[in-house]
PDB file of C-alpha atoms and ligand atoms in Angstrom:
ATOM      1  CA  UNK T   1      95.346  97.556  68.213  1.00 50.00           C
ATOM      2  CA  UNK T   2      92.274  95.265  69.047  1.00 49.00           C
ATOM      3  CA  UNK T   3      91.893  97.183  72.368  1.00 51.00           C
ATOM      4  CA  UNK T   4      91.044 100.710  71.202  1.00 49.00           C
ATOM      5  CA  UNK T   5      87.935 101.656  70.942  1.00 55.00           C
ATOM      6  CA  UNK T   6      86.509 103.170  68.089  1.00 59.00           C
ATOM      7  CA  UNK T   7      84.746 106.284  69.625  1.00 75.00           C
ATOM      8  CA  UNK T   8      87.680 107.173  72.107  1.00 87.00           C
ATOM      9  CA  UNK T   9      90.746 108.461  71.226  1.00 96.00           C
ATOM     10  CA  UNK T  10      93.841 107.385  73.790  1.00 98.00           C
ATOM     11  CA  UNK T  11      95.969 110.078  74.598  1.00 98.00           C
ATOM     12  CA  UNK T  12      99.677 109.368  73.626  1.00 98.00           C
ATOM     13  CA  UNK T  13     102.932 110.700  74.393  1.00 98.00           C
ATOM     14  CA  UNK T  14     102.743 112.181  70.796  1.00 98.00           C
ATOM     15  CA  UNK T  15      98.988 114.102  72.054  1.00 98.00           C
ATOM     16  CA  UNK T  16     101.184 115.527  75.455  1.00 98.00           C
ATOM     17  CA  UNK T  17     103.820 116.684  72.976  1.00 98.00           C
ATOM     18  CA  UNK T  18     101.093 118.217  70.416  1.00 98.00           C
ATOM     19  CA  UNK T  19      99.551 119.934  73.891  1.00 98.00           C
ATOM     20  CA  UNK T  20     102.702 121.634  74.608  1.00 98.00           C
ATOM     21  CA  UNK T  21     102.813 122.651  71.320  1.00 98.00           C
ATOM     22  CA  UNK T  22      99.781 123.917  71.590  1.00 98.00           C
ATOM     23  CA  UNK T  23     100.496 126.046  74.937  1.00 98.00           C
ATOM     24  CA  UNK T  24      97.362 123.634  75.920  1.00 98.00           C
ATOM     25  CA  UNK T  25      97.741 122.543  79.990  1.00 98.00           C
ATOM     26  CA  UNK T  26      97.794 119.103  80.739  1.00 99.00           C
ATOM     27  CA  UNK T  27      96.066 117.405  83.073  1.00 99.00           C
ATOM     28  CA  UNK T  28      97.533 114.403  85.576  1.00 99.00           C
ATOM     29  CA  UNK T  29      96.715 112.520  88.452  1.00 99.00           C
ATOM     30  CA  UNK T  30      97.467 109.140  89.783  1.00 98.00           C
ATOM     31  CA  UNK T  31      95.443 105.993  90.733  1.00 99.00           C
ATOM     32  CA  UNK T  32      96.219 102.517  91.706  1.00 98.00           C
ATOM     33  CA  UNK T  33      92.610 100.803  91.524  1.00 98.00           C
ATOM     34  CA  UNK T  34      90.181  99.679  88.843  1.00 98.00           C
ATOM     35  CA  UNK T  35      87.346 101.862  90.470  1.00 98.00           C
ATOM     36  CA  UNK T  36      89.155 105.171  90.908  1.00 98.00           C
ATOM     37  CA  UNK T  37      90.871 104.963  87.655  1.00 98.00           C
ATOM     38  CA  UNK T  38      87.574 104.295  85.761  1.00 98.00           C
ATOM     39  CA  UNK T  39      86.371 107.671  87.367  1.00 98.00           C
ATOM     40  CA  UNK T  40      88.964 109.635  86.999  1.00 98.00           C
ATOM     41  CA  UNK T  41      89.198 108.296  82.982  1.00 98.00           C
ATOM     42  CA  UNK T  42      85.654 109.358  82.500  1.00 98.00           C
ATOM     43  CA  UNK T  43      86.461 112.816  84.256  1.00 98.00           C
ATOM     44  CA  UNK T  44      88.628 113.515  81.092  1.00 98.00           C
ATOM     45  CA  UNK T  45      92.420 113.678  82.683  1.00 98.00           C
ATOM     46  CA  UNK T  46      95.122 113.368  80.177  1.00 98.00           C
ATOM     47  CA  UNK T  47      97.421 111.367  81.914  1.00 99.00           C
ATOM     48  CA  UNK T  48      97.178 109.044  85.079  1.00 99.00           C
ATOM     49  CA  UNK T  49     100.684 107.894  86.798  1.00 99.00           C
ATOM     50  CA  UNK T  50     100.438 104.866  89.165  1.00 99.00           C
ATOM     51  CA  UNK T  51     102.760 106.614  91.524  1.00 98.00           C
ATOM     52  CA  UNK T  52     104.825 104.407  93.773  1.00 98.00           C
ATOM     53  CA  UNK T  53     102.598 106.824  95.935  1.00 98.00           C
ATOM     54  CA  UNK T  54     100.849 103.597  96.420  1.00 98.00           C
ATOM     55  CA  UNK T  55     103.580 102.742  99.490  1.00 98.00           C
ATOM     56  CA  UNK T  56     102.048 105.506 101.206  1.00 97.00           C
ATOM     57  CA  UNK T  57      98.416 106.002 100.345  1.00 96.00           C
ATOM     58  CA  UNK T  58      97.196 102.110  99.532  1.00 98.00           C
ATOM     59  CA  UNK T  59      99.448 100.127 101.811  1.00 98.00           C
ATOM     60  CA  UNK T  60     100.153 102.687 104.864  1.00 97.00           C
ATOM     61  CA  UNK T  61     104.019 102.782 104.341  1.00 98.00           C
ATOM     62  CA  UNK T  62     105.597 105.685 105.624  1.00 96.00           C
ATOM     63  CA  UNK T  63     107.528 106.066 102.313  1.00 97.00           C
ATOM     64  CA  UNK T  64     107.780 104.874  98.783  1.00 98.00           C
ATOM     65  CA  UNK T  65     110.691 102.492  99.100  1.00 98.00           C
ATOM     66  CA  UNK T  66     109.316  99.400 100.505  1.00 98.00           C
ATOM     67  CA  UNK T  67     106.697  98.585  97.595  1.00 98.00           C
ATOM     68  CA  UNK T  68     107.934  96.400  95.040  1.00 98.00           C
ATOM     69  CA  UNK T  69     107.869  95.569  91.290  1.00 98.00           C
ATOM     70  CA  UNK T  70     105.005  93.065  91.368  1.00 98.00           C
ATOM     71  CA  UNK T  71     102.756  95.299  93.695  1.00 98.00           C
ATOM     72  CA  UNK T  72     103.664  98.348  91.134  1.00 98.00           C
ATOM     73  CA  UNK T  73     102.484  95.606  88.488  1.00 98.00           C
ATOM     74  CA  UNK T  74      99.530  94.840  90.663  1.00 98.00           C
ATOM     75  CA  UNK T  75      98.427  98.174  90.831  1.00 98.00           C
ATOM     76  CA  UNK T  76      99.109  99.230  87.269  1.00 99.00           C
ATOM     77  CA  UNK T  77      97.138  96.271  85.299  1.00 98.00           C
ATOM     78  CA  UNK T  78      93.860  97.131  87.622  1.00 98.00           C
ATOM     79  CA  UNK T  79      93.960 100.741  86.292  1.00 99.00           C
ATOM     80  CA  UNK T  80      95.014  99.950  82.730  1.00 98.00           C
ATOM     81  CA  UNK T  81      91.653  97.557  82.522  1.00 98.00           C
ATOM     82  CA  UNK T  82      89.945 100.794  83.614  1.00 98.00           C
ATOM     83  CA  UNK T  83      91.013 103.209  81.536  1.00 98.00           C
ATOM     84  CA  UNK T  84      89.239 104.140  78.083  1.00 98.00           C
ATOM     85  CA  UNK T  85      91.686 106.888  76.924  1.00 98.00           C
ATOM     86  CA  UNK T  86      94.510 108.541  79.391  1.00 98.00           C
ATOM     87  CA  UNK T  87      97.455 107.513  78.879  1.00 98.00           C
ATOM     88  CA  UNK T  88      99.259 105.285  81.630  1.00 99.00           C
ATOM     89  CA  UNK T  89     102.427 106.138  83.036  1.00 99.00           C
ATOM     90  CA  UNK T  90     104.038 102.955  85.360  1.00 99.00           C
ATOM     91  CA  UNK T  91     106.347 104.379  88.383  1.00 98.00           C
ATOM     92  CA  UNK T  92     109.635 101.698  88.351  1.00 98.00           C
ATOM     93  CA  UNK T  93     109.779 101.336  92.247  1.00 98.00           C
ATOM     94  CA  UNK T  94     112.726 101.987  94.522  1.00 98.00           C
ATOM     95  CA  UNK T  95     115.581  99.271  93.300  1.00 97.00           C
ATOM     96  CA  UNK T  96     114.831  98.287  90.123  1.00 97.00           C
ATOM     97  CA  UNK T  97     116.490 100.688  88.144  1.00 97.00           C
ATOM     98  CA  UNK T  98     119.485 102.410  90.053  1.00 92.00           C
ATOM     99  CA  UNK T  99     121.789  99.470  90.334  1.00 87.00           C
ATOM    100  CA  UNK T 100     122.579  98.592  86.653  1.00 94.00           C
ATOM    101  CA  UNK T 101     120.721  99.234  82.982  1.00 97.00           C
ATOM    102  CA  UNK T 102     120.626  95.483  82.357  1.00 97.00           C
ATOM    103  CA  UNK T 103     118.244  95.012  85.811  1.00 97.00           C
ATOM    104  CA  UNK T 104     116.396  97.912  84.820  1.00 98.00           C
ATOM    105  CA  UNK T 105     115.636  97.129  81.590  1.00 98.00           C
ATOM    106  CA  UNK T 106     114.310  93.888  83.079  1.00 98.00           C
ATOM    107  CA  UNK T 107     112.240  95.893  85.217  1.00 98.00           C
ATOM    108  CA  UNK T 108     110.608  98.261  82.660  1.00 98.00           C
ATOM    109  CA  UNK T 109     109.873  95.254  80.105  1.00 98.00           C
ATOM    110  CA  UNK T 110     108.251  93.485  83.338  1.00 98.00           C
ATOM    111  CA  UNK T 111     106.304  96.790  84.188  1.00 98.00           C
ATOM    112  CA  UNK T 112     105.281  97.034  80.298  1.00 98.00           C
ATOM    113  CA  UNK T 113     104.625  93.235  79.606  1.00 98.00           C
ATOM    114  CA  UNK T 114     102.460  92.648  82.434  1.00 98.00           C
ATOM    115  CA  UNK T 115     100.677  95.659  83.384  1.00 98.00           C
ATOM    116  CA  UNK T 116      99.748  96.765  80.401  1.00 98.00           C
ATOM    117  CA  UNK T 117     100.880 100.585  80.814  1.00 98.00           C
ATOM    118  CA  UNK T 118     101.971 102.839  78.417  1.00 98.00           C
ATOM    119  CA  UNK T 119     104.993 104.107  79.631  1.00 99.00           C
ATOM    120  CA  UNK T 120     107.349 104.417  82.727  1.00 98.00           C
ATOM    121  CA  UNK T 121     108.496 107.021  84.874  1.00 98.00           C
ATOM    122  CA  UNK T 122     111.873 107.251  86.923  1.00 98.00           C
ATOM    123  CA  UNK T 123     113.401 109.454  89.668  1.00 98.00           C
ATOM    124  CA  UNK T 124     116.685 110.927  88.996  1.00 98.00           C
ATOM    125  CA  UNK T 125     119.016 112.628  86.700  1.00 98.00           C
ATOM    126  CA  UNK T 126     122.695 112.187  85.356  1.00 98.00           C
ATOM    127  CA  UNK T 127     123.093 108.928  87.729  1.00 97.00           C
ATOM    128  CA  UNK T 128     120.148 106.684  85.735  1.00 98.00           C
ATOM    129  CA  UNK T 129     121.686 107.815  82.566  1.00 98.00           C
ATOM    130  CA  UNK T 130     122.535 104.456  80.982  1.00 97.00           C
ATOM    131  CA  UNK T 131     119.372 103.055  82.792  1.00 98.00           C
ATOM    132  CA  UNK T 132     117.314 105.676  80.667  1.00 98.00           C
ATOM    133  CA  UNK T 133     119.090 104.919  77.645  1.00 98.00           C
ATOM    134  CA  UNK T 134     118.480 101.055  77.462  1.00 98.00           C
ATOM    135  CA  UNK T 135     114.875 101.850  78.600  1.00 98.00           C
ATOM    136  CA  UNK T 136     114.530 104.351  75.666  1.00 98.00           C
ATOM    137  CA  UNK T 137     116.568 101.804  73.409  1.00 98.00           C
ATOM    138  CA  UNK T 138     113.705  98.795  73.583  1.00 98.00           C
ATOM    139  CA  UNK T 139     111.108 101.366  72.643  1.00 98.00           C
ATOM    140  CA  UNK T 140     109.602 102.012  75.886  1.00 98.00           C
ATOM    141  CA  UNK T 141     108.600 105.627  76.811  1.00 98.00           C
ATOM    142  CA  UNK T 142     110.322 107.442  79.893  1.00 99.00           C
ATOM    143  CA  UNK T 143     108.837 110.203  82.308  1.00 99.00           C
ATOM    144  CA  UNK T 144     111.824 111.321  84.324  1.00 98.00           C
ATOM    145  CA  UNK T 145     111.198 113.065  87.830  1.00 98.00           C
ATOM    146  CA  UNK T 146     113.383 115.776  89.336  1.00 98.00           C
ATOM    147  CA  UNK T 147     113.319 118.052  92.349  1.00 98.00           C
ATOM    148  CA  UNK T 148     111.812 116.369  95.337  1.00 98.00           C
ATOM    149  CA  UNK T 149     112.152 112.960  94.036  1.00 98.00           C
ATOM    150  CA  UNK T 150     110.318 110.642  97.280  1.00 96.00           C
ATOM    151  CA  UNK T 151     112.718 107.582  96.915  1.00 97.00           C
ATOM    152  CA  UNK T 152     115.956 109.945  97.826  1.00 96.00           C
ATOM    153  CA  UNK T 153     114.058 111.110 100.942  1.00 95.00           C
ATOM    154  CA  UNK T 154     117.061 109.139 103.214  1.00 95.00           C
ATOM    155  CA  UNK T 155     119.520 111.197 101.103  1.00 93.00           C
ATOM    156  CA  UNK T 156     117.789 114.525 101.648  1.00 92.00           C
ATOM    157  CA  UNK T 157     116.887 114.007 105.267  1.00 94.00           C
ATOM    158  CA  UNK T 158     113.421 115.750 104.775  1.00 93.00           C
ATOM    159  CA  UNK T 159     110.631 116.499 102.363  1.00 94.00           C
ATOM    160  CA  UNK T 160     111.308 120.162 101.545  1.00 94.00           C
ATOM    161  CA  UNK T 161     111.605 122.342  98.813  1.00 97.00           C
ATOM    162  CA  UNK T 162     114.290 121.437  96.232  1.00 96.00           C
ATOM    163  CA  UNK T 163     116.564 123.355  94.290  1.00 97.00           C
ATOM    164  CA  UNK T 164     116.331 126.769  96.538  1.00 97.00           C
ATOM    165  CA  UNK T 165     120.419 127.021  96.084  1.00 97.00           C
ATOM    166  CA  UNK T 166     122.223 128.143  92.669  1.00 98.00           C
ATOM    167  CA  UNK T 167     124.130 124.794  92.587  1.00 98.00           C
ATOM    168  CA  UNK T 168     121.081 122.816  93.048  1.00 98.00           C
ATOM    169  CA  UNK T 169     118.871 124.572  90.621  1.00 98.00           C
ATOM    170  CA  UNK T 170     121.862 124.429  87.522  1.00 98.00           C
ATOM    171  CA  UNK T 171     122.071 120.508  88.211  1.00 98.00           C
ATOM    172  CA  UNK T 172     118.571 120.481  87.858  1.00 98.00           C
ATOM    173  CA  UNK T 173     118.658 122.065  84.863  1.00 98.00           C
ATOM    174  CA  UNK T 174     121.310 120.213  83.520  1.00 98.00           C
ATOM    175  CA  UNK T 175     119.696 116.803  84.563  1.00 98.00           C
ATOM    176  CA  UNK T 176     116.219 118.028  82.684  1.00 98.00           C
ATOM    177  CA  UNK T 177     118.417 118.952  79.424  1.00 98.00           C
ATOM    178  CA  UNK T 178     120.031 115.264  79.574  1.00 98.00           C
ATOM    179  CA  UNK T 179     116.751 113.799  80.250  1.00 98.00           C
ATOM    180  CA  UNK T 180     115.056 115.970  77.065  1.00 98.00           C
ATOM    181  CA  UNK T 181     118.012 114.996  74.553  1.00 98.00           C
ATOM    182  CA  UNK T 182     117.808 111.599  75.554  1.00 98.00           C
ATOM    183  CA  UNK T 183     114.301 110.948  73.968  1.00 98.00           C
ATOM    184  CA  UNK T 184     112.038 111.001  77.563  1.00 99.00           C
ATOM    185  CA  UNK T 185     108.556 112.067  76.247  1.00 98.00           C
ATOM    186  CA  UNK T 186     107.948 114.311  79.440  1.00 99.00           C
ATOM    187  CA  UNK T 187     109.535 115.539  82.497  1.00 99.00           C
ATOM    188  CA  UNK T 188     107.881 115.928  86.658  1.00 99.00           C
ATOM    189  CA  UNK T 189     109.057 118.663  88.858  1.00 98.00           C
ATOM    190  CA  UNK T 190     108.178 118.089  92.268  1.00 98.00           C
ATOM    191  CA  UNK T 191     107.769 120.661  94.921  1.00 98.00           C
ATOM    192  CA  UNK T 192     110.591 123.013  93.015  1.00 98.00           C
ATOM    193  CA  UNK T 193     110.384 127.185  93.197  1.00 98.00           C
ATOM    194  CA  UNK T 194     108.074 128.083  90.345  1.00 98.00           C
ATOM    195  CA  UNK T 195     110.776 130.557  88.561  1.00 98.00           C
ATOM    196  CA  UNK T 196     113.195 127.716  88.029  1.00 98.00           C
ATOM    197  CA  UNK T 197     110.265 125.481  86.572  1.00 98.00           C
ATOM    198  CA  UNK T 198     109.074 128.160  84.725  1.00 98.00           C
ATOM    199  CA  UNK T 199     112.786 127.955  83.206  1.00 98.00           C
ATOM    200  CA  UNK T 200     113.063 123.989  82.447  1.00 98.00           C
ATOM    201  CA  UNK T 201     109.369 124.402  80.750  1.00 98.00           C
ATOM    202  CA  UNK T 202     110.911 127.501  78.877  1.00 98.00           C
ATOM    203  CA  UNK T 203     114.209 125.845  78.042  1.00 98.00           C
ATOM    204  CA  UNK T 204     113.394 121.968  76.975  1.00 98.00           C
ATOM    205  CA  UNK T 205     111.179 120.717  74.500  1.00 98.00           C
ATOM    206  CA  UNK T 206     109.061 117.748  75.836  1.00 98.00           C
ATOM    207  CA  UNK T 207     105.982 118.715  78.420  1.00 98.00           C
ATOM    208  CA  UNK T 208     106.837 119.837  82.649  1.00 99.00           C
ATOM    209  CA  UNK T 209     104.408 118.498  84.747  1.00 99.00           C
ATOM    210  CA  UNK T 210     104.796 120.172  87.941  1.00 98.00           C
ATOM    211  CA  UNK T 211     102.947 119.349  91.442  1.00 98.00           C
ATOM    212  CA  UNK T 212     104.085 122.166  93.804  1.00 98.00           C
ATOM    213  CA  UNK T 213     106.591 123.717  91.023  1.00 98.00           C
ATOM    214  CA  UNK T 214     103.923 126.697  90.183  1.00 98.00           C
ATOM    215  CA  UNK T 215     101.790 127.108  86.965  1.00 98.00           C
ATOM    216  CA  UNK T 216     104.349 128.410  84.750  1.00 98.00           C
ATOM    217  CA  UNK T 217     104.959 124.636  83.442  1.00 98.00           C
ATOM    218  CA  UNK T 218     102.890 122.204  80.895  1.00 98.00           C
ATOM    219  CA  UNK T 219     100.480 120.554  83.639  1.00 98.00           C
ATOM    220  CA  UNK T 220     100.151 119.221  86.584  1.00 99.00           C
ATOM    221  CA  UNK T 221      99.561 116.442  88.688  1.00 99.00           C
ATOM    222  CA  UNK T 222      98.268 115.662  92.175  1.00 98.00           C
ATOM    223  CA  UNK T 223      98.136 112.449  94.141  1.00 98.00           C
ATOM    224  CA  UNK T 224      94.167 111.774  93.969  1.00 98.00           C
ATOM    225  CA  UNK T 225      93.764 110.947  97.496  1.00 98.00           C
ATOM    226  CA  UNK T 226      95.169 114.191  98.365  1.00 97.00           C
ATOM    227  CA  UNK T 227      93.124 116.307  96.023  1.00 98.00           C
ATOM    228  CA  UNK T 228      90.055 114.265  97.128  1.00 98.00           C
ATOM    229  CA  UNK T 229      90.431 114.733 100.799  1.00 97.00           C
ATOM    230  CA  UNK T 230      90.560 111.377 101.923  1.00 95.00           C
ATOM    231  CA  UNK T 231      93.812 111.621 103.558  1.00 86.00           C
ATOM    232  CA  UNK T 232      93.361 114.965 105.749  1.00 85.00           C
ATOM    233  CA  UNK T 233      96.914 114.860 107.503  1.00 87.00           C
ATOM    234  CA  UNK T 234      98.771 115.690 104.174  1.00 90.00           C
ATOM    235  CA  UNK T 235      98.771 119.117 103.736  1.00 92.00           C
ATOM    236  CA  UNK T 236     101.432 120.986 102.137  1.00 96.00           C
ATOM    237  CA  UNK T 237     100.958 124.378 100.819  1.00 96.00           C
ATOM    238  CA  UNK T 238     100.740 123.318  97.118  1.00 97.00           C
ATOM    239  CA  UNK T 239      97.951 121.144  97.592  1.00 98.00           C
ATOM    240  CA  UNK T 240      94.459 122.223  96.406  1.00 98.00           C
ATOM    241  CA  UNK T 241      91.397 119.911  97.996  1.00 97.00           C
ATOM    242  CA  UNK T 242      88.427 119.518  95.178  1.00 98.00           C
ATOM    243  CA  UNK T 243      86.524 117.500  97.963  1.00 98.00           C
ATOM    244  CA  UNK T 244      86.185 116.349 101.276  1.00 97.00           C
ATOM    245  CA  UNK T 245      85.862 112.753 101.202  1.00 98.00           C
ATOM    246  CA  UNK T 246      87.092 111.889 104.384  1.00 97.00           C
ATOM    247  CA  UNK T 247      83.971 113.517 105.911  1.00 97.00           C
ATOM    248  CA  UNK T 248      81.736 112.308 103.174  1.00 98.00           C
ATOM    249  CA  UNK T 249      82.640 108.391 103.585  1.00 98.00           C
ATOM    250  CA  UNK T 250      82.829 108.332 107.518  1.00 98.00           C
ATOM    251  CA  UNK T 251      79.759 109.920 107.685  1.00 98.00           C
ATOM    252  CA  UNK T 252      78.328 107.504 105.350  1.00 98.00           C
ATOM    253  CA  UNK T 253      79.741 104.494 107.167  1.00 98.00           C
ATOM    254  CA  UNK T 254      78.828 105.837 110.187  1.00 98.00           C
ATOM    255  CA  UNK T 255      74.985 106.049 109.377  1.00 98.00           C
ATOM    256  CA  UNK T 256      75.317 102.304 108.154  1.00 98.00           C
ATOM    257  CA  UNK T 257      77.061 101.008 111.241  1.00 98.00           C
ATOM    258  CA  UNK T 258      73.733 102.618 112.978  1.00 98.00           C
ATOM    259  CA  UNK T 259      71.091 101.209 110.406  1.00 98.00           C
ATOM    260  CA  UNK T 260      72.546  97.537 111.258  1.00 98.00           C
ATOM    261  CA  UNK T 261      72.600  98.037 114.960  1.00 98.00           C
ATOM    262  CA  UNK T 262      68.940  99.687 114.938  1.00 98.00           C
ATOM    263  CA  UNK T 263      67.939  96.106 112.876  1.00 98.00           C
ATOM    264  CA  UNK T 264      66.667  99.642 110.113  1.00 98.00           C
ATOM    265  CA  UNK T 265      68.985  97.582 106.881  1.00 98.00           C
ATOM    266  CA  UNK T 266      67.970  96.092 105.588  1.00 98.00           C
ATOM    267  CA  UNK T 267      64.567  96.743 104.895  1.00 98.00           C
ATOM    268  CA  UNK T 268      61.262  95.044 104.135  1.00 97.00           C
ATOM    269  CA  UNK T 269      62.465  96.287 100.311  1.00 98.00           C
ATOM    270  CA  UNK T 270      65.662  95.330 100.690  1.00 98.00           C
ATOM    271  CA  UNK T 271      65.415  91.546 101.060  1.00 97.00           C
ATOM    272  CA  UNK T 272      64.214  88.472  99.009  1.00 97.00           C
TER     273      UNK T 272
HETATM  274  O1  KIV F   1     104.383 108.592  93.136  1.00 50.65           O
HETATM  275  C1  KIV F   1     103.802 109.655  92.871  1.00 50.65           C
HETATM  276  O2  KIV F   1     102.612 109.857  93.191  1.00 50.65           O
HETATM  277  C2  KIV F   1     104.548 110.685  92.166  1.00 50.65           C
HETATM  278  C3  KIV F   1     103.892 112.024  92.013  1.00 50.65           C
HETATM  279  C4  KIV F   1     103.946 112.764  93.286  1.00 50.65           C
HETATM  280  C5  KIV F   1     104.479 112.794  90.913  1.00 50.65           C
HETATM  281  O3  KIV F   1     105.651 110.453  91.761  1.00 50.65           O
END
């Protein structure tokens, strides 16, 4: 394909496969912009997921349902003109999938066509079934998500632990097995106790990517505004902050707000 470069090699559903083989971690995080996604590409991450994380961290929503299929698009064709080599994994966004396979077919060719991603990912298990098979059917790779899965949150009332209860965990199971057999290329578990991940990553062949599911799975992955520190009021017990950019870009903007109003920028240097 004209758009690969020579020197890099893209990561492929085939590489995350070969990495489980391997017993070799794998390593995921999302974006939504050009400029993140070019860093976090050059930082050497397997895998970036335009989450539909984007309702809540881009636009402010206080959950994932309200964004929609063109913002998802949006989002997803500024990181795919980013990225040099991780492979790109679409979210399909709250109503474009659970209703009927024909509509979300139509969705994931939209996603695929016009974003340029590599692949999609969708929440749920047994009841997306025949929506996962017509995906899988035109050739287009599926990530399914089980556990906490965000766009259920009116179902489950709250954001807590999944799966804690026998009945619970053998769905899950179940659900992962289906998802495996049916030809998805990989497989999140969100916020999940870490024995019962440790058991899906033990039991099914394609790679576990776990955020708050323990380390006992394939990889993981971590919304980046989270694990940057940018957004300091999220902070469950599975999150890990790399940095504190929160404090890093208000102090920045706070020293420029008082370099205009002291007439100190710009400079004699910094003008024509
Ligand atoms: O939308 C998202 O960011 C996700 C991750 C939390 C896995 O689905």
């Amino acid at each position: 394909m004209s758009t690969y470069s020579a020197e890099v090699k893209r990561v492929t559903t085939h590489t995350l496969q070969e990495m489980k083989n391997r017993n070799e971690k794998i390593s995921m995080l999302t974006a939504y912009d050009f400029s993140l996604a070019k860093i976090v590409d050059e930082a050497g991450i397997d895998a970036i997921l335009v989450g539909d994380s984007a309702s809540n961290v881009m636009a402010g929503h206080e959950t994932t349902l309200p964004i929609t299929l063109e913002q998802m698009i949006y989002h997803a064709s500024s990181v795919v003109r980013a990225v040099k080599r991780a492979l790109v994994v679409v979210d399909m966004p709250f109503g474009t999938y659970q209703g009927n396979s024909s509509e979300a077919l139509r969705s994931a060719i939209k996603i695929m066509k016009e974003s340029g991603g590599h692949a999609v990912k969708m929440e749920g298990g047994r009841e997306i079934k025949e929506s996962v098979i017509r995906i899988l059917s035109a050739g287009i790779p599926v990530m399914g998500h089980l556990g906490l899965t965000p766009q259920s949150i009116y179902k489950f009332g709250t954001y807590t632990v999944r799966a804690k209860e026998e009945e619970e965990a053998e769905r899950l199971i179940e659900d992962a097995k289906m998802l495996a057999e049916l030809g998805c290329f990989g497989l999140v578990l969100e916020k999940i106790p870490a024995h019962l991940a440790k058991k899906v990553a033990e039991t099914i062949q394609i790679p576990v990517i776990g955020i708050g599911a323990g380390n006992e799975v394939d990889g993981q992955i971590l919304v980046l505004h989270d694990m940057l520190g940018i957004n300091k009021e999220f902070k469950p017990r599975f999150l890990r902050r790399y940095a504190d950019l929160h404090t890093i870009i208000l102090s920045g903007i706070k020293q420029y707000v008082d370099d205009v109003r002291r007439v100190d920028f710009p400079n004699e240097k910094e003008q024509y």
